[in-house]
Amino acid sequence: MSVEPLVLVGMSGVGKSFWARRLAEQRGYVRHDCDGEIGARLSSIVTPSPGEEPVHALGRWMGMPWSEGYAAREARYLALEETVTREALDACRDGRRHVIDTTGSVIYLPDALLDRLRSVGRVVYLRTPEARREAMLRRYLEEPKPVVWGDAFACATGEAPREALPRCYASLLAWRERRYAALAHVVIDGAELEANDPGVDGFLARISA
C-alpha cells in the first residue's frame, strides 16, 4: 500500500522547498521539485546568466504580464506544470514516502488534477502573512520568478502597466490565498515556522494533527 504523500502548496518564498529538502535529507522522503523539473525541461530555451538561479532565468523568460508573447509562454509553462505534477503523483505509488514541492501556480491546474492531489496526498498550505506582501512585490520586481497571472492583470483607464502592477499583484495574492486554503487539509503559518523552527519532527507533528 502506498504511503500518503505530502503536497506542499503556497506562494513563492514561503518555505516549501526548504521543508521539502529537509524531509528528503533528514527523513528519506523522495522530493519532487516541480519548479526545478519545469526549468530543466525548458533548459533548451532558457539559459541562466552567470550566477543566476534557474528559477530567476525562468522568470526572465516568462516576462511581465504585459510583455509581448506572455500569454503563450504562460500557457506553455502551465502545460509543463500539469505534466510534471501528474508524473510526481504517479511516482508516489511505489510505497515510499514522497513530498511534492509544488509551484505557486499549482492552483491553476485542472480541477480533476487538483482533486487527485487532494485525494491521494495530504495538502499542506504554508500561508504567507499579509504583512509580507509588499516585500514579495519588491522581490518580484527585483528578481522576477515565473508568475502565472491568469485574468488577474488588467490596467484601469489611463493606467500604465507598471502603475497597475502593485494593485493587481495584491489582488492576485488574495485570490491565491483563498484557493490554497480551499485545497489544503492543513494550514500552517509560514512566518511562524520560520521564527520558531520546530525541526522536522515538529513539522510532521503539526501537519498530522
Tab-separated table of C-alpha atoms in Angstrom:
chain	number	residue	atom	x	y	z
A	1	MET	CA	0.000	0.000	0.000
A	2	SER	CA	1.292	3.474	-0.878
A	3	VAL	CA	2.170	5.912	1.887
A	4	GLU	CA	0.206	9.176	1.766
A	5	PRO	CA	2.453	11.749	0.046
A	6	LEU	CA	2.805	15.285	1.362
A	7	VAL	CA	1.896	18.081	-1.037
A	8	LEU	CA	3.281	21.486	-0.072
A	9	VAL	CA	1.463	24.488	-1.536
A	10	GLY	CA	1.804	28.221	-1.068
A	11	MET	CA	3.299	31.335	-2.525
A	12	SER	CA	6.858	31.644	-3.753
A	13	GLY	CA	9.414	32.105	-0.978
A	14	VAL	CA	7.231	30.884	1.881
A	15	GLY	CA	9.401	27.836	2.628
A	16	LYS	CA	8.007	24.940	0.563
A	17	SER	CA	11.398	23.983	-0.878
A	18	PHE	CA	13.122	24.477	2.480
A	19	TRP	CA	10.855	21.946	4.204
A	20	ALA	CA	10.781	19.549	1.259
A	21	ARG	CA	14.588	19.435	1.230
A	22	ARG	CA	14.725	18.834	4.983
A	23	LEU	CA	12.231	15.992	4.712
A	24	ALA	CA	14.333	14.453	1.950
A	25	GLU	CA	17.670	14.910	3.706
A	26	GLN	CA	16.640	14.018	7.250
A	27	ARG	CA	13.761	11.569	6.833
A	28	GLY	CA	14.382	9.980	3.435
A	29	TYR	CA	11.400	11.428	1.599
A	30	VAL	CA	11.527	11.382	-2.193
A	31	ARG	CA	11.303	15.038	-3.170
A	32	HIS	CA	9.580	16.158	-6.360
A	33	ASP	CA	10.833	19.653	-7.183
A	34	CYS	CA	8.210	20.874	-9.647
A	35	ASP	CA	9.885	24.266	-10.235
A	36	GLY	CA	13.214	22.605	-10.898
A	37	GLU	CA	11.734	19.993	-13.219
A	38	ILE	CA	9.906	22.632	-15.273
A	39	GLY	CA	13.132	24.638	-15.521
A	40	ALA	CA	15.043	21.543	-16.631
A	41	ARG	CA	12.537	20.866	-19.395
A	42	LEU	CA	12.782	24.449	-20.603
A	43	SER	CA	16.577	24.496	-20.389
A	44	SER	CA	16.981	24.363	-24.157
A	45	ILE	CA	15.385	27.803	-24.452
A	46	VAL	CA	16.102	29.320	-21.019
A	47	THR	CA	19.781	29.681	-20.182
A	48	PRO	CA	20.692	31.243	-16.809
A	49	SER	CA	23.188	34.085	-16.863
A	50	PRO	CA	26.395	33.589	-14.835
A	51	GLY	CA	25.405	33.407	-11.170
A	52	GLU	CA	21.690	33.492	-11.933
A	53	GLU	CA	19.373	30.976	-10.265
A	54	PRO	CA	17.460	28.819	-12.789
A	55	VAL	CA	14.113	29.946	-11.349
A	56	HIS	CA	15.038	33.588	-11.980
A	57	ALA	CA	16.066	32.735	-15.537
A	58	LEU	CA	12.648	31.157	-15.902
A	59	GLY	CA	11.036	34.334	-14.571
A	60	ARG	CA	13.003	36.404	-17.059
A	61	TRP	CA	11.804	34.140	-19.860
A	62	MET	CA	8.181	34.331	-18.693
A	63	GLY	CA	8.287	38.129	-18.517
A	64	MET	CA	5.722	40.551	-17.176
A	65	PRO	CA	2.003	40.064	-17.899
A	66	TRP	CA	2.052	42.868	-20.471
A	67	SER	CA	5.127	41.530	-22.295
A	68	GLU	CA	4.670	40.526	-25.918
A	69	GLY	CA	4.074	36.778	-26.134
A	70	TYR	CA	3.448	36.418	-22.397
A	71	ALA	CA	0.144	34.543	-22.806
A	72	ALA	CA	1.769	31.872	-24.985
A	73	ARG	CA	4.653	31.420	-22.535
A	74	GLU	CA	2.231	31.245	-19.614
A	75	ALA	CA	0.260	28.508	-21.405
A	76	ARG	CA	3.443	26.577	-22.160
A	77	TYR	CA	4.552	26.827	-18.537
A	78	LEU	CA	1.191	25.586	-17.225
A	79	ALA	CA	1.144	22.675	-19.664
A	80	LEU	CA	4.567	21.609	-18.384
A	81	GLU	CA	3.466	22.083	-14.792
A	82	GLU	CA	0.484	19.812	-15.365
A	83	THR	CA	2.744	17.120	-16.835
A	84	VAL	CA	5.302	17.394	-14.040
A	85	THR	CA	2.623	17.270	-11.328
A	86	ARG	CA	0.945	14.217	-12.868
A	87	GLU	CA	4.294	12.445	-13.070
A	88	ALA	CA	5.041	13.256	-9.435
A	89	LEU	CA	1.708	11.800	-8.356
A	90	ASP	CA	2.264	8.681	-10.459
A	91	ALA	CA	5.675	8.176	-8.817
A	92	CYS	CA	4.064	8.182	-5.358
A	93	ARG	CA	2.662	4.688	-5.897
A	94	ASP	CA	5.904	2.889	-5.020
A	95	GLY	CA	5.220	2.643	-1.272
A	96	ARG	CA	7.937	5.116	-0.253
A	97	ARG	CA	7.432	8.475	1.429
A	98	HIS	CA	7.142	11.330	-1.054
A	99	VAL	CA	6.873	15.101	-0.800
A	100	ILE	CA	5.651	17.131	-3.768
A	101	ASP	CA	7.158	20.622	-3.738
A	102	THR	CA	4.633	22.430	-5.942
A	103	THR	CA	4.982	25.756	-7.700
A	104	GLY	CA	2.976	28.781	-6.621
A	105	SER	CA	0.743	28.320	-9.661
A	106	VAL	CA	-0.430	24.801	-8.802
A	107	ILE	CA	-3.935	26.168	-8.211
A	108	TYR	CA	-4.277	26.940	-11.930
A	109	LEU	CA	-4.088	23.260	-12.845
A	110	PRO	CA	-7.258	21.441	-13.982
A	111	ASP	CA	-9.792	20.730	-11.251
A	112	ALA	CA	-9.550	16.982	-11.853
A	113	LEU	CA	-5.814	17.060	-11.154
A	114	LEU	CA	-6.279	19.214	-8.046
A	115	ASP	CA	-8.927	16.765	-6.822
A	116	ARG	CA	-6.436	13.948	-7.345
A	117	LEU	CA	-3.744	15.821	-5.407
A	118	ARG	CA	-6.141	16.270	-2.533
A	119	SER	CA	-7.459	12.711	-2.545
A	120	VAL	CA	-4.070	10.998	-2.909
A	121	GLY	CA	-1.935	13.278	-0.737
A	122	ARG	CA	-2.054	15.409	2.384
A	123	VAL	CA	-2.051	19.001	1.155
A	124	VAL	CA	-0.227	21.410	3.445
A	125	TYR	CA	-0.648	25.135	2.802
A	126	LEU	CA	2.209	27.272	4.103
A	127	ARG	CA	0.464	30.604	4.459
A	128	THR	CA	2.241	33.894	3.790
A	129	PRO	CA	1.202	36.632	6.251
A	130	GLU	CA	-0.315	39.749	4.710
A	131	ALA	CA	2.465	41.902	6.189
A	132	ARG	CA	4.968	40.260	3.836
A	133	ARG	CA	3.143	41.012	0.617
A	134	GLU	CA	4.813	44.351	-0.095
A	135	ALA	CA	8.199	42.673	0.301
A	136	MET	CA	7.075	39.950	-2.108
A	137	LEU	CA	6.203	42.561	-4.727
A	138	ARG	CA	9.586	44.253	-4.319
A	139	ARG	CA	11.355	40.918	-4.648
A	140	TYR	CA	9.308	40.049	-7.735
A	141	LEU	CA	10.310	43.333	-9.383
A	142	GLU	CA	13.979	42.927	-8.468
A	143	GLU	CA	14.363	39.219	-9.254
A	144	PRO	CA	11.291	38.010	-11.145
A	145	LYS	CA	10.199	34.412	-10.722
A	146	PRO	CA	7.720	32.887	-13.153
A	147	VAL	CA	4.275	34.144	-12.185
A	148	VAL	CA	1.046	32.912	-13.739
A	149	TRP	CA	-1.409	35.795	-13.725
A	150	GLY	CA	-4.443	34.265	-15.410
A	151	ASP	CA	-7.058	37.030	-15.551
A	152	ALA	CA	-5.664	38.940	-12.569
A	153	PHE	CA	-3.798	41.643	-14.501
A	154	ALA	CA	-5.675	44.488	-16.173
A	155	CYS	CA	-4.910	48.194	-16.473
A	156	ALA	CA	-7.543	50.710	-15.493
A	157	THR	CA	-8.344	53.534	-17.902
A	158	GLY	CA	-5.271	55.729	-18.311
A	159	GLU	CA	-3.168	53.458	-16.084
A	160	ALA	CA	0.281	52.378	-17.229
A	161	PRO	CA	1.199	48.684	-16.755
A	162	ARG	CA	3.836	49.473	-14.119
A	163	GLU	CA	1.306	51.576	-12.223
A	164	ALA	CA	-1.253	48.747	-12.324
A	165	LEU	CA	1.198	46.123	-11.102
A	166	PRO	CA	1.023	46.733	-7.297
A	167	ARG	CA	-2.786	46.831	-7.299
A	168	CYS	CA	-3.131	43.719	-9.465
A	169	TYR	CA	-0.431	41.863	-7.550
A	170	ALA	CA	-2.275	42.424	-4.267
A	171	SER	CA	-5.492	41.099	-5.829
A	172	LEU	CA	-3.610	38.109	-7.244
A	173	LEU	CA	-2.193	37.163	-3.839
A	174	ALA	CA	-5.575	37.498	-2.132
A	175	TRP	CA	-7.200	35.261	-4.758
A	176	ARG	CA	-4.419	32.702	-4.482
A	177	GLU	CA	-4.678	32.633	-0.703
A	178	ARG	CA	-8.331	31.628	-0.939
A	179	ARG	CA	-7.543	28.926	-3.492
A	180	TYR	CA	-4.673	27.457	-1.475
A	181	ALA	CA	-6.803	27.351	1.660
A	182	ALA	CA	-9.656	25.611	-0.161
A	183	LEU	CA	-7.257	22.973	-1.498
A	184	ALA	CA	-5.450	22.292	1.774
A	185	HIS	CA	-6.054	19.750	4.508
A	186	VAL	CA	-3.734	21.674	6.854
A	187	VAL	CA	-2.853	25.380	7.015
A	188	ILE	CA	0.364	26.477	8.740
A	189	ASP	CA	1.727	29.999	9.182
A	190	GLY	CA	4.959	30.040	7.182
A	191	ALA	CA	6.369	33.015	9.079
A	192	GLU	CA	5.730	31.355	12.444
A	193	LEU	CA	7.525	28.225	11.225
A	194	GLU	CA	10.480	30.366	10.239
A	195	ALA	CA	10.542	32.260	13.538
A	196	ASN	CA	10.105	29.178	15.753
A	197	ASP	CA	11.685	26.328	13.812
A	198	PRO	CA	10.123	23.124	15.229
A	199	GLY	CA	12.517	20.836	13.354
A	200	VAL	CA	11.410	18.085	11.022
A	201	ASP	CA	9.690	16.056	13.755
A	202	GLY	CA	7.782	19.113	14.927
A	203	PHE	CA	6.793	19.958	11.371
A	204	LEU	CA	5.476	16.449	10.786
A	205	ALA	CA	3.608	16.543	14.097
A	206	ARG	CA	1.886	19.784	13.099
A	207	ILE	CA	0.714	18.548	9.745
A	208	SER	CA	-0.508	15.267	11.219
A	209	ALA	CA	-2.610	16.916	13.902
